[in-house]
CSV table of C-alpha atoms in Angstrom, one decimal:
chain,number,residue,atom,x,y,z
M,26,MET,CA,-17.0,23.2,12.7
M,27,LYS,CA,-18.6,19.8,13.4
M,28,LYS,CA,-16.2,17.5,15.2
M,29,ARG,CA,-17.1,14.4,13.2
M,30,ILE,CA,-15.2,12.7,10.4
M,31,LEU,CA,-16.4,9.9,8.2
M,32,VAL,CA,-14.0,7.0,7.4
M,33,ALA,CA,-14.8,5.9,3.8
M,34,ASN,CA,-12.9,2.6,4.1
M,35,ARG,CA,-12.7,-0.7,5.9
M,36,GLY,CA,-10.3,-3.1,7.6
M,37,GLU,CA,-7.0,-2.2,9.2
M,38,ILE,CA,-6.7,1.2,7.5
M,39,ALA,CA,-10.2,2.1,8.9
M,40,ILE,CA,-8.9,1.3,12.4
M,41,ARG,CA,-5.7,3.4,11.8
M,42,LEU,CA,-7.8,6.4,10.7
M,43,ILE,CA,-10.3,6.0,13.6
M,44,ARG,CA,-7.5,6.1,16.2
M,45,ALA,CA,-6.0,9.3,14.7
M,46,ILE,CA,-9.4,10.9,14.4
M,47,GLN,CA,-10.3,10.2,18.0
M,48,GLU,CA,-6.9,11.4,19.3
M,49,LEU,CA,-7.7,14.7,17.7
M,50,ASP,CA,-11.0,14.8,19.6
M,51,TYR,CA,-13.2,14.2,16.6
M,52,GLU,CA,-15.9,11.5,16.5
M,53,ALA,CA,-15.1,8.8,13.9
M,54,ILE,CA,-18.0,7.6,11.8
M,55,ALA,CA,-17.5,4.2,10.1
M,56,ILE,CA,-19.4,2.8,7.2
M,57,TYR,CA,-19.8,-0.8,6.1
M,58,GLU,CA,-21.2,-3.2,3.6
M,59,THR,CA,-23.0,-6.4,4.7
M,60,PRO,CA,-19.9,-8.7,4.4
M,61,ASP,CA,-18.1,-6.4,6.9
M,62,ARG,CA,-20.8,-6.5,9.5
M,63,ASN,CA,-18.4,-8.3,12.0
M,64,SER,CA,-15.4,-6.2,11.2
M,65,ARG,CA,-13.5,-4.9,14.1
M,66,HIS,CA,-13.3,-1.3,12.8
M,67,LEU,CA,-17.1,-1.0,13.5
M,68,ARG,CA,-16.5,-1.7,17.2
M,69,LEU,CA,-13.9,1.0,17.6
M,70,ALA,CA,-15.8,3.8,15.7
M,71,ASP,CA,-18.1,6.2,17.6
M,72,GLU,CA,-20.8,5.3,15.1
M,73,ALA,CA,-21.2,2.7,12.4
M,74,ILE,CA,-23.5,3.1,9.4
M,75,TRP,CA,-24.6,0.4,7.1
M,76,ILE,CA,-24.5,1.6,3.4
M,77,GLY,CA,-25.6,-1.5,1.5
M,78,ASP,CA,-25.1,-5.2,0.7
M,79,GLY,CA,-22.1,-4.6,-1.5
M,80,PRO,CA,-19.8,-6.3,-2.0
M,81,ARG,CA,-17.4,-3.4,-2.9
M,82,LYS,CA,-20.0,-1.5,-5.0
M,83,ASP,CA,-21.2,0.6,-2.0
M,84,TYR,CA,-17.7,1.4,-0.9
M,85,LEU,CA,-17.2,2.7,-4.4
M,86,ASP,CA,-20.5,4.7,-4.6
M,87,VAL,CA,-19.6,8.4,-4.4
M,88,GLU,CA,-23.2,9.6,-4.3
M,89,LYS,CA,-24.0,7.2,-1.4
M,90,ILE,CA,-21.0,8.1,0.6
M,91,ILE,CA,-21.6,11.8,0.2
M,92,GLY,CA,-25.2,11.4,1.2
M,93,THR,CA,-24.3,9.4,4.2
M,94,ALA,CA,-21.7,12.0,5.2
M,95,LEU,CA,-24.3,14.8,5.0
M,96,ARG,CA,-27.0,12.9,6.9
M,97,SER,CA,-24.4,12.1,9.6
M,98,ASN,CA,-23.5,15.7,10.0
M,99,VAL,CA,-19.8,15.2,9.5
M,100,SER,CA,-17.3,17.9,8.5
M,101,ALA,CA,-14.8,15.8,6.6
M,102,ILE,CA,-14.2,12.5,4.8
M,103,HIS,CA,-11.0,10.5,5.0
M,104,PRO,CA,-10.7,7.9,2.1
M,105,GLY,CA,-7.7,5.9,3.4
M,106,TYR,CA,-6.2,3.9,0.6
M,107,GLY,CA,-7.8,1.8,-2.1
M,108,PHE,CA,-11.5,2.1,-3.1
M,109,LEU,CA,-12.1,5.9,-3.8
M,110,ALA,CA,-8.9,7.2,-2.3
M,111,GLU,CA,-7.5,8.3,-5.6
M,112,ASN,CA,-10.8,9.0,-7.3
M,113,PRO,CA,-11.1,12.7,-8.2
M,114,ASP,CA,-14.9,12.3,-8.3
M,115,LEU,CA,-15.0,11.8,-4.5
M,116,ALA,CA,-12.7,14.8,-3.8
M,117,ARG,CA,-14.8,17.0,-6.2
M,118,ALA,CA,-18.1,15.8,-4.6
M,119,CYS,CA,-16.7,16.8,-1.2
M,120,GLU,CA,-15.7,20.2,-2.5
M,121,ASN,CA,-19.1,20.8,-4.0
M,122,ALA,CA,-20.9,19.6,-0.9
M,123,GLY,CA,-18.9,21.8,1.5
M,124,LEU,CA,-17.1,18.8,3.1
M,125,VAL,CA,-13.4,18.6,3.7
M,126,PHE,CA,-11.7,16.0,1.7
M,127,ILE,CA,-8.6,14.7,3.6
M,128,GLY,CA,-6.2,14.5,0.7
M,129,PRO,CA,-5.1,16.6,-2.3
M,130,PRO,CA,-7.6,18.7,-4.4
M,131,SER,CA,-9.6,17.0,-7.1
M,132,ASP,CA,-7.6,18.6,-9.9
M,133,VAL,CA,-4.3,17.4,-8.5
M,134,ILE,CA,-5.7,13.8,-8.1
M,135,GLU,CA,-7.0,13.9,-11.7
M,136,ASN,CA,-3.8,15.2,-13.2
M,137,LEU,CA,-1.6,12.7,-11.3
M,138,GLY,CA,-4.1,9.9,-11.7
M,139,SER,CA,-3.4,10.1,-15.5
M,140,LYS,CA,0.1,8.6,-15.7
M,141,VAL,CA,0.5,10.3,-19.1
M,142,MET,CA,-0.4,13.7,-17.7
M,143,ALA,CA,1.9,13.1,-14.7
M,144,ARG,CA,4.7,12.4,-17.2
M,145,ARG,CA,4.1,15.7,-18.9
M,146,ILE,CA,4.2,17.6,-15.6
M,147,MET,CA,7.5,15.9,-14.7
M,148,ALA,CA,9.0,16.5,-18.1
M,149,GLU,CA,8.2,20.3,-17.8
M,150,ALA,CA,9.9,20.2,-14.4
M,151,GLY,CA,13.0,18.6,-15.9
M,152,ILE,CA,12.7,15.3,-13.9
M,153,ALA,CA,14.1,12.2,-15.6
M,154,MET,CA,11.6,9.5,-16.5
M,155,VAL,CA,11.7,6.0,-18.0
M,156,PRO,CA,11.3,6.3,-21.8
M,157,GLY,CA,7.6,6.1,-22.6
M,158,THR,CA,4.8,7.2,-24.9
M,159,GLU,CA,1.7,9.4,-24.7
M,160,ASN,CA,-1.7,7.6,-24.7
M,161,LEU,CA,-1.8,5.2,-27.6
M,162,PRO,CA,-4.6,5.6,-30.1
M,163,ALA,CA,-7.1,2.8,-30.3
M,164,GLY,CA,-6.9,0.1,-32.9
M,165,ALA,CA,-4.3,-0.4,-35.6
M,166,LYS,CA,-2.9,3.1,-35.3
M,167,GLY,CA,-2.1,2.6,-31.6
M,168,LEU,CA,-0.4,-0.7,-32.4
M,169,GLN,CA,1.8,1.0,-35.0
M,170,VAL,CA,2.8,3.7,-32.5
M,171,ALA,CA,3.8,0.9,-30.1
M,172,MET,CA,5.8,-0.9,-32.8
M,173,ASP,CA,7.6,2.4,-33.6
M,174,PHE,CA,8.5,2.7,-29.9
M,175,VAL,CA,10.0,-0.8,-29.6
M,176,ALA,CA,11.9,-0.3,-32.9
M,177,ARG,CA,13.7,2.4,-31.0
M,178,TYR,CA,14.0,1.1,-27.5
M,179,GLY,CA,13.5,-2.6,-27.9
M,180,PHE,CA,11.8,-5.2,-25.7
M,181,PRO,CA,10.8,-5.8,-23.0
M,182,ILE,CA,8.2,-3.1,-22.5
M,183,MET,CA,5.4,-2.4,-20.0
M,184,LEU,CA,1.9,-1.8,-21.4
M,185,LYS,CA,0.2,0.2,-18.7
M,186,ALA,CA,-3.4,1.5,-18.1
M,187,THR,CA,-3.2,5.3,-18.0
M,188,SER,CA,-5.6,5.4,-15.0
M,189,GLY,CA,-4.1,2.3,-13.3
M,190,GLY,CA,-2.7,2.0,-9.8
M,191,GLY,CA,-2.0,-0.4,-7.0
M,192,GLY,CA,0.0,-2.7,-9.3
M,193,ARG,CA,-3.1,-3.2,-11.5
M,194,GLY,CA,-3.3,-2.6,-15.3
M,195,ILE,CA,0.3,-3.5,-16.0
M,196,ARG,CA,1.4,-6.1,-18.6
M,197,ARG,CA,5.0,-6.9,-19.4
M,198,ILE,CA,5.5,-7.6,-23.1
M,199,GLU,CA,8.5,-9.6,-24.3
M,200,ASN,CA,8.1,-9.7,-28.1
M,201,GLU,CA,6.0,-8.5,-31.1
M,202,ASN,CA,3.6,-11.4,-31.0
M,203,GLU,CA,2.7,-10.7,-27.4
M,204,LEU,CA,2.3,-7.0,-28.2
M,205,ARG,CA,-0.2,-7.7,-31.0
M,206,GLU,CA,-2.1,-10.2,-28.8
M,207,GLN,CA,-2.1,-8.2,-25.5
M,208,TYR,CA,-2.8,-4.7,-26.8
M,209,PRO,CA,-6.6,-5.1,-27.4
M,210,ILE,CA,-6.9,-7.2,-24.2
M,211,ALA,CA,-5.1,-4.5,-22.1
M,212,ARG,CA,-7.4,-1.8,-23.4
M,213,ALA,CA,-10.5,-3.9,-22.6
M,214,GLU,CA,-9.2,-4.7,-19.1
M,215,ALA,CA,-8.4,-1.0,-18.5
M,216,LYS,CA,-11.9,-0.1,-19.4
M,217,ALA,CA,-13.4,-2.7,-17.1
M,218,ALA,CA,-11.2,-1.8,-14.1
M,219,PHE,CA,-10.9,1.9,-14.4
M,220,ASN,CA,-13.6,3.0,-16.8
M,221,ASP,CA,-10.9,4.3,-19.1
M,222,ASP,CA,-9.4,2.2,-21.9
M,223,SER,CA,-6.4,4.5,-22.4
M,224,VAL,CA,-3.0,2.7,-22.3
M,225,TYR,CA,0.6,3.8,-22.8
M,226,ILE,CA,4.0,2.2,-23.0
M,227,GLU,CA,7.1,2.4,-20.8
M,228,LYS,CA,10.5,0.8,-21.4
M,229,VAL,CA,11.3,-1.9,-18.8
M,230,VAL,CA,14.1,-1.0,-16.4
M,231,LEU,CA,15.5,-4.5,-15.8
M,232,ASN,CA,15.6,-5.5,-12.1
M,233,PRO,CA,15.5,-2.1,-10.6
M,234,ARG,CA,15.0,-1.1,-7.0
M,235,HIS,CA,11.6,0.5,-6.2
M,236,VAL,CA,12.4,3.5,-4.1
M,237,GLU,CA,9.8,6.0,-2.9
M,238,VAL,CA,9.7,9.2,-0.9
M,239,GLN,CA,7.0,10.3,1.6
M,240,ILE,CA,6.0,14.0,1.3
M,241,LEU,CA,3.9,16.4,3.3
M,242,ALA,CA,2.7,19.7,1.9
M,243,ASP,CA,0.6,22.5,3.3
M,244,ARG,CA,-1.5,25.1,1.6
M,245,SER,CA,1.1,27.8,2.1
M,246,GLY,CA,3.5,26.0,-0.4
M,247,THR,CA,5.7,24.4,2.2
M,248,THR,CA,6.7,20.9,1.1
M,249,LEU,CA,8.7,18.5,3.2
M,250,HIS,CA,10.0,15.0,2.6
M,251,LEU,CA,10.1,12.3,5.3
M,252,GLY,CA,12.9,10.2,3.8
M,253,THR,CA,12.9,7.1,1.6
M,254,ARG,CA,11.4,3.7,1.5
M,255,ASP,CA,12.4,0.6,-0.4
M,256,CYS,CA,9.4,-1.4,-1.7
M,257,SER,CA,11.3,-3.7,-4.1
M,258,ILE,CA,10.1,-7.1,-2.8
M,259,GLN,CA,6.8,-7.5,-4.7
M,260,ARG,CA,4.5,-10.1,-6.2
M,261,ARG,CA,2.5,-9.3,-9.3
M,262,ASN,CA,3.6,-5.7,-9.1
M,263,GLN,CA,2.1,-5.4,-5.6
M,264,LYS,CA,4.3,-4.8,-2.6
M,265,LEU,CA,4.9,-7.4,0.1
M,266,VAL,CA,7.8,-6.0,2.2
M,267,GLU,CA,8.5,-2.3,2.8
M,268,ILE,CA,11.6,-0.9,4.4
M,269,ALA,CA,12.6,2.6,5.7
M,270,PRO,CA,15.0,4.1,4.9
M,271,ALA,CA,15.9,2.7,1.5
M,272,PHE,CA,18.8,0.3,2.1
M,273,GLN,CA,22.2,0.1,0.4
M,274,ILE,CA,22.0,3.6,-1.0
M,275,SER,CA,24.5,6.3,-0.4
M,276,GLU,CA,23.5,9.3,1.7
M,277,GLU,CA,24.2,11.6,-1.2
M,278,LEU,CA,22.0,9.7,-3.6
M,279,ARG,CA,19.2,9.4,-1.0
M,280,GLU,CA,19.2,13.2,-0.5
M,281,GLU,CA,19.2,13.8,-4.2
M,282,ILE,CA,16.2,11.5,-4.7
M,283,CYS,CA,14.4,13.3,-1.8
M,284,ARG,CA,15.0,16.7,-3.3
M,285,THR,CA,13.7,15.5,-6.7
M,286,ALA,CA,10.6,14.2,-4.9
M,287,VAL,CA,10.0,17.6,-3.4
M,288,THR,CA,10.5,19.3,-6.8
M,289,ALA,CA,8.0,16.8,-8.3
M,290,ALA,CA,5.4,17.5,-5.6
M,291,LYS,CA,5.7,21.3,-6.1
M,292,ALA,CA,5.5,21.0,-9.9
M,293,SER,CA,2.2,19.3,-9.5
M,294,GLY,CA,0.8,21.7,-7.0
M,295,TYR,CA,0.6,19.0,-4.4
M,296,PHE,CA,-1.1,19.4,-1.0
M,297,ASN,CA,-1.5,17.0,2.0
M,298,ALA,CA,0.4,13.7,2.2
M,299,GLY,CA,1.6,11.8,-0.9
M,300,THR,CA,4.3,9.5,-2.2
M,301,VAL,CA,6.7,10.1,-5.1
M,302,GLU,CA,7.8,6.8,-6.5
M,303,PHE,CA,11.1,6.1,-8.5
M,304,LEU,CA,12.8,3.2,-10.1
M,305,LEU,CA,16.5,3.0,-9.3
M,306,ASP,CA,18.7,1.3,-11.8
M,307,SER,CA,21.8,-0.8,-11.0
M,308,ASP,CA,24.0,2.1,-12.0
M,309,ASN,CA,22.2,4.4,-9.5
M,310,THR,CA,20.3,6.2,-12.2
M,311,TYR,CA,16.8,6.9,-11.0
M,312,TYR,CA,13.6,7.6,-12.9
M,313,PHE,CA,10.3,9.1,-11.8
M,314,MET,CA,7.5,6.6,-11.9
M,315,GLU,CA,4.4,8.2,-10.4
M,316,ILE,CA,2.9,10.2,-7.5
M,317,ASN,CA,0.4,8.3,-5.3
M,318,THR,CA,-2.1,10.9,-4.2
M,319,ARG,CA,-3.1,9.1,-1.0
M,320,LEU,CA,-1.9,7.5,2.2
M,321,GLN,CA,0.3,4.5,1.5
M,322,VAL,CA,-0.1,1.1,3.0
M,323,GLU,CA,3.5,1.3,4.0
M,324,HIS,CA,3.3,4.7,5.8
M,325,THR,CA,4.0,2.8,9.1
M,326,VAL,CA,7.7,2.3,8.4
M,327,THR,CA,8.2,6.0,7.8
M,328,GLU,CA,6.4,6.8,11.1
M,329,MET,CA,8.6,4.4,12.9
M,330,VAL,CA,11.9,6.0,11.8
M,331,THR,CA,10.8,9.6,11.9
M,332,GLY,CA,8.4,9.7,14.8
M,333,ILE,CA,5.9,11.7,12.7
M,334,ASP,CA,2.2,10.7,12.7
M,335,ILE,CA,1.3,10.9,9.0
M,336,VAL,CA,-2.4,10.4,9.4
M,337,ARG,CA,-2.6,13.0,12.1
M,338,SER,CA,-0.7,15.3,9.8
M,339,GLN,CA,-3.1,14.6,7.0
M,340,ILE,CA,-6.1,15.6,9.1
M,341,LYS,CA,-4.6,18.7,10.5
M,342,LEU,CA,-3.4,19.9,7.0
M,343,ALA,CA,-6.9,19.3,5.6
M,344,MET,CA,-8.4,21.3,8.4
M,345,GLY,CA,-6.3,24.3,7.5
M,346,TYR,CA,-3.2,24.0,9.7
M,347,ASN,CA,0.2,24.6,8.2
M,348,LEU,CA,3.2,22.3,8.8
M,349,HIS,CA,4.7,23.1,12.2
M,350,ILE,CA,8.1,21.5,11.5
M,351,ARG,CA,10.9,22.4,9.1
M,352,GLN,CA,12.9,20.1,6.9
M,353,GLU,CA,16.0,20.3,9.2
M,354,ASP,CA,13.8,19.1,12.1
M,355,ILE,CA,13.2,15.8,10.4
M,356,ARG,CA,15.7,13.1,11.3
M,357,THR,CA,15.4,9.4,10.4
M,358,ARG,CA,16.8,6.9,13.0
M,359,GLY,CA,17.4,3.2,12.7
M,360,HIS,CA,15.5,0.9,10.4
M,361,ALA,CA,11.9,-0.3,10.0
M,362,ILE,CA,10.5,-3.2,8.1
M,363,GLU,CA,6.8,-3.8,7.3
M,364,MET,CA,5.5,-7.2,6.2
M,365,ARG,CA,1.9,-7.6,5.0
M,366,ILE,CA,0.4,-10.7,6.7
M,367,ASN,CA,-2.1,-11.8,4.0
M,368,ALA,CA,-4.6,-14.6,4.0
M,369,GLU,CA,-2.9,-16.1,1.0
M,370,ASP,CA,-1.1,-19.3,0.0
M,371,PRO,CA,2.3,-18.3,-1.4
M,372,GLN,CA,2.9,-21.9,-2.5
M,373,ASN,CA,-0.2,-21.6,-4.8
M,374,ASN,CA,0.6,-18.4,-6.5
M,375,PHE,CA,-0.5,-16.4,-3.5
M,376,MET,CA,-4.1,-17.6,-3.9
M,377,PRO,CA,-6.4,-15.8,-1.4
M,378,GLU,CA,-7.9,-17.7,1.5
M,379,GLY,CA,-11.1,-15.8,2.0
M,380,GLY,CA,-14.1,-17.5,3.5
M,381,LYS,CA,-12.0,-19.3,6.2
M,382,THR,CA,-12.4,-18.7,9.9
M,383,ILE,CA,-9.4,-17.8,12.1
M,384,SER,CA,-9.6,-20.4,14.9
M,385,VAL,CA,-6.4,-19.3,16.6
M,386,TYR,CA,-4.9,-15.8,16.7
M,387,ARG,CA,-1.8,-15.2,18.8
M,388,SER,CA,0.2,-12.1,18.0
M,389,PRO,CA,3.8,-11.0,18.9
M,390,GLY,CA,4.7,-7.8,20.7
M,391,GLY,CA,7.5,-6.1,22.6
M,392,TYR,CA,9.9,-3.3,22.0
M,393,GLY,CA,9.9,-1.9,18.5
M,394,VAL,CA,6.9,-3.9,17.4
M,395,ARG,CA,3.7,-2.4,15.8
M,396,LEU,CA,0.7,-4.3,14.6
M,397,ASP,CA,-2.0,-2.7,12.3
M,398,GLY,CA,-4.7,-5.2,11.8
M,399,PHE,CA,-8.4,-5.9,12.2
M,400,CYS,CA,-8.8,-9.7,12.4
M,401,TYR,CA,-9.3,-11.7,15.6
M,402,GLN,CA,-9.9,-15.2,16.9
M,403,GLY,CA,-13.2,-16.4,15.5
M,404,PHE,CA,-13.3,-13.9,12.6
M,405,THR,CA,-14.4,-15.3,9.2
M,406,ILE,CA,-12.5,-13.6,6.4
M,407,PRO,CA,-14.8,-12.1,3.8
M,408,GLU,CA,-14.1,-13.6,0.3
M,409,VAL,CA,-14.9,-10.4,-1.5
M,410,TYR,CA,-12.2,-8.0,-0.3
M,411,ASP,CA,-8.4,-7.6,-0.1
M,412,SER,CA,-6.6,-10.5,1.6
M,413,LEU,CA,-4.6,-8.3,4.0
M,414,LEU,CA,-5.1,-9.3,7.7
M,415,VAL,CA,-2.5,-7.3,9.5
M,416,LYS,CA,0.7,-5.3,8.9
M,417,LEU,CA,3.6,-6.3,11.1
M,418,THR,CA,6.1,-3.5,11.4
M,419,VAL,CA,9.3,-3.7,13.5
M,420,PHE,CA,12.0,-1.1,14.4
M,421,GLY,CA,15.6,-1.6,15.2
M,422,TRP,CA,18.6,0.7,15.6
M,423,SER,CA,20.7,-1.4,13.2
M,424,TRP,CA,19.6,-3.5,10.2
M,425,GLU,CA,20.8,-6.6,12.0
M,426,GLU,CA,18.7,-5.8,15.1
M,427,THR,CA,15.6,-5.1,12.9
M,428,VAL,CA,15.9,-8.4,11.1
M,429,ASP,CA,16.4,-10.3,14.3
M,430,ARG,CA,13.3,-8.7,15.8
M,431,LEU,CA,11.3,-9.5,12.7
M,432,ARG,CA,12.4,-13.1,12.8
M,433,ARG,CA,11.4,-13.4,16.5
M,434,CYS,CA,7.9,-11.9,15.8
M,435,LEU,CA,7.3,-14.2,12.8
M,436,THR,CA,8.3,-17.2,14.8
M,437,ASN,CA,5.9,-16.3,17.6
M,438,TYR,CA,3.0,-15.3,15.3
M,439,VAL,CA,0.2,-18.0,15.2
M,440,ILE,CA,-2.7,-17.7,12.9
M,441,THR,CA,-4.6,-20.9,12.3
M,442,GLY,CA,-7.5,-21.4,9.9
M,443,PRO,CA,-6.4,-19.8,6.7
M,444,LYS,CA,-3.0,-20.2,5.1
M,445,THR,CA,-1.0,-17.0,5.5
M,446,THR,CA,2.3,-15.4,4.3
M,447,ILE,CA,4.0,-15.9,7.7
M,448,PRO,CA,5.9,-19.1,6.8
M,449,PHE,CA,7.0,-17.6,3.5
M,450,TYR,CA,8.3,-14.5,5.4
M,451,LEU,CA,10.2,-16.7,7.8
M,452,ASN,CA,12.1,-18.1,4.9
M,453,LEU,CA,12.7,-14.6,3.6
M,454,VAL,CA,14.2,-13.2,6.8
M,455,ASN,CA,16.5,-16.2,7.0
M,456,ASP,CA,17.7,-15.7,3.4
M,457,PRO,CA,21.4,-14.4,3.2
M,458,ASP,CA,20.6,-11.9,0.5
M,459,PHE,CA,17.8,-10.3,2.5
M,460,GLN,CA,20.0,-10.2,5.6
M,461,LYS,CA,22.6,-8.3,3.6
M,462,GLY,CA,19.9,-6.0,2.1
M,463,VAL,CA,20.5,-7.2,-1.4
M,464,PHE,CA,17.2,-7.2,-3.3
M,465,ASP,CA,15.4,-5.7,-6.2
M,466,THR,CA,12.1,-6.2,-8.0
M,467,SER,CA,13.3,-9.6,-9.3
M,468,TYR,CA,13.8,-11.0,-5.8
M,469,LEU,CA,11.0,-13.5,-5.7
M,470,GLU,CA,11.7,-14.8,-9.2
M,471,THR,CA,15.4,-15.4,-8.3
M,472,HIS,CA,14.8,-16.9,-4.9
M,473,GLU,CA,12.5,-19.8,-5.5
M,474,GLN,CA,13.7,-21.5,-2.3
M,475,LEU,CA,11.5,-19.0,-0.4
M,476,PHE,CA,8.5,-21.1,-1.4
M,477,GLN,CA,9.9,-24.3,0.0
M,478,TYR,CA,8.5,-24.7,3.5
M,479,LYS,CA,6.1,-26.6,5.7
M,480,GLU,CA,3.1,-24.9,7.3
M,481,ASP,CA,4.3,-25.8,10.9
M,482,ASN,CA,7.7,-24.2,11.3
M,483,SER,CA,8.5,-25.4,14.8
M,484,GLU,CA,7.4,-27.7,17.5
M,485,ILE,CA,6.7,-24.7,19.7
M,486,ASN,CA,4.2,-23.4,17.2
M,487,LYS,CA,2.6,-26.8,16.8
M,488,LEU,CA,2.1,-26.9,20.6
M,489,ALA,CA,0.8,-23.3,20.7
M,490,ARG,CA,-1.7,-24.0,17.9
M,491,LEU,CA,-2.9,-27.2,19.7
M,492,ILE,CA,-3.4,-25.5,23.1
M,493,ALA,CA,-5.1,-22.5,21.5
M,494,GLU,CA,-7.3,-24.7,19.4
M,495,ILE,CA,-8.5,-26.6,22.5
M,496,HIS,CA,-9.0,-23.4,24.4
M,497,TYR,CA,-11.0,-21.9,21.5
M,498,ARG,CA,-13.3,-24.9,21.1
M,499,GLY,CA,-13.8,-25.0,24.9
M,500,GLU,CA,-14.9,-21.4,24.9
M,501,ASN,CA,-17.3,-22.0,22.0
M,502,ARG,CA,-18.8,-25.1,23.7
M,503,TYR,CA,-19.3,-23.1,26.9
M,504,ALA,CA,-20.9,-20.2,25.1
M,505,LYS,CA,-23.5,-22.6,23.5
């Protein structure tokens, strides 16, 4: 077998994949669009191949990626997350071209990518779900079905794109007027975003916890869970903070949720790494939400508390190896928290800061600290991609130790040029509710004080920025 794997992604996740590929003694082949020509992942790969001007369209071009893979003489493609990671067309194209797709089979991705089909599979397996509908018919008939649903369950409801994902294609509807207005708009947006205008309805679970379970499955039918994560702290249905294991949940409930996740994975014929997501109500009732058929952004916290390399496991499973561990071998220890350091302005509705240059970059480190990023001093952030710069993950044996370590890292983190989420996170880690582990999906809406801060949080950071700025300008002047 050719010892070359193509990384069909960019940014920090491309670097994460490249490292795992090289550790397994494979060559890592990177691809890039023109706006990414200065991206750090290209420097770390064994080979980097330009695939087009983009932006985004070439990373989403299945035919171009398969052609590049075949010309590059690779044996496999790893999609990472985002872009084509949950697109069954890429997995199917790999299967047809004799390439290994590092992820589940195309039919599993297709079944679970349809939220309505996923609900049918879970219903047959006896797994509890939030009350919802099948795909709504187009036009007036669909609107009537929606009206019949709310007559039974009431408002608020979620209007969701059947092929949605990553927090996109979701609209919260509070009343009948909003439903009539938003229904055609939601269908049009679903068509534009996912090339599928199907939508369905779910009843809103008010202020739940968002709890998920990482699973690994091999081709022999062995399915293991790697414990829970809490991803409740979100903005616009997209996660900001991830925690492992899920906090403030009894051990009995945690084990029950994990067993249900394994049942869900087996019911869907799952293979490779995936994540089963649940909503946990205030009375400890939990509901199946979806299965993400890819590597999650937040896989780092699970790796920190279990010691299991999920990406390495993905690659080996795809290459035909079976799981070499048993469920009883897996033990979670301590706590881990991941924060997504984004180039965004939280005080301006998290507006992206693309197009700006990082003039100063000084990162923290030390025991229990992990950084997954791709930016560097002098890097100009492309305006056309996701705003994530780096994931800061910390580990501690106790929750208190973990929060203390996180506070220290955020205090010492200096990124000058774009606005970032760092000062917002500093407010968050100092919030009494966060320190007690009391949070749900309404956390940002009920803690408006988190947005009240000044950019410079300490005299130490002001001085660090000034010194680093002078040093950076001096280096550039010398270079010229």
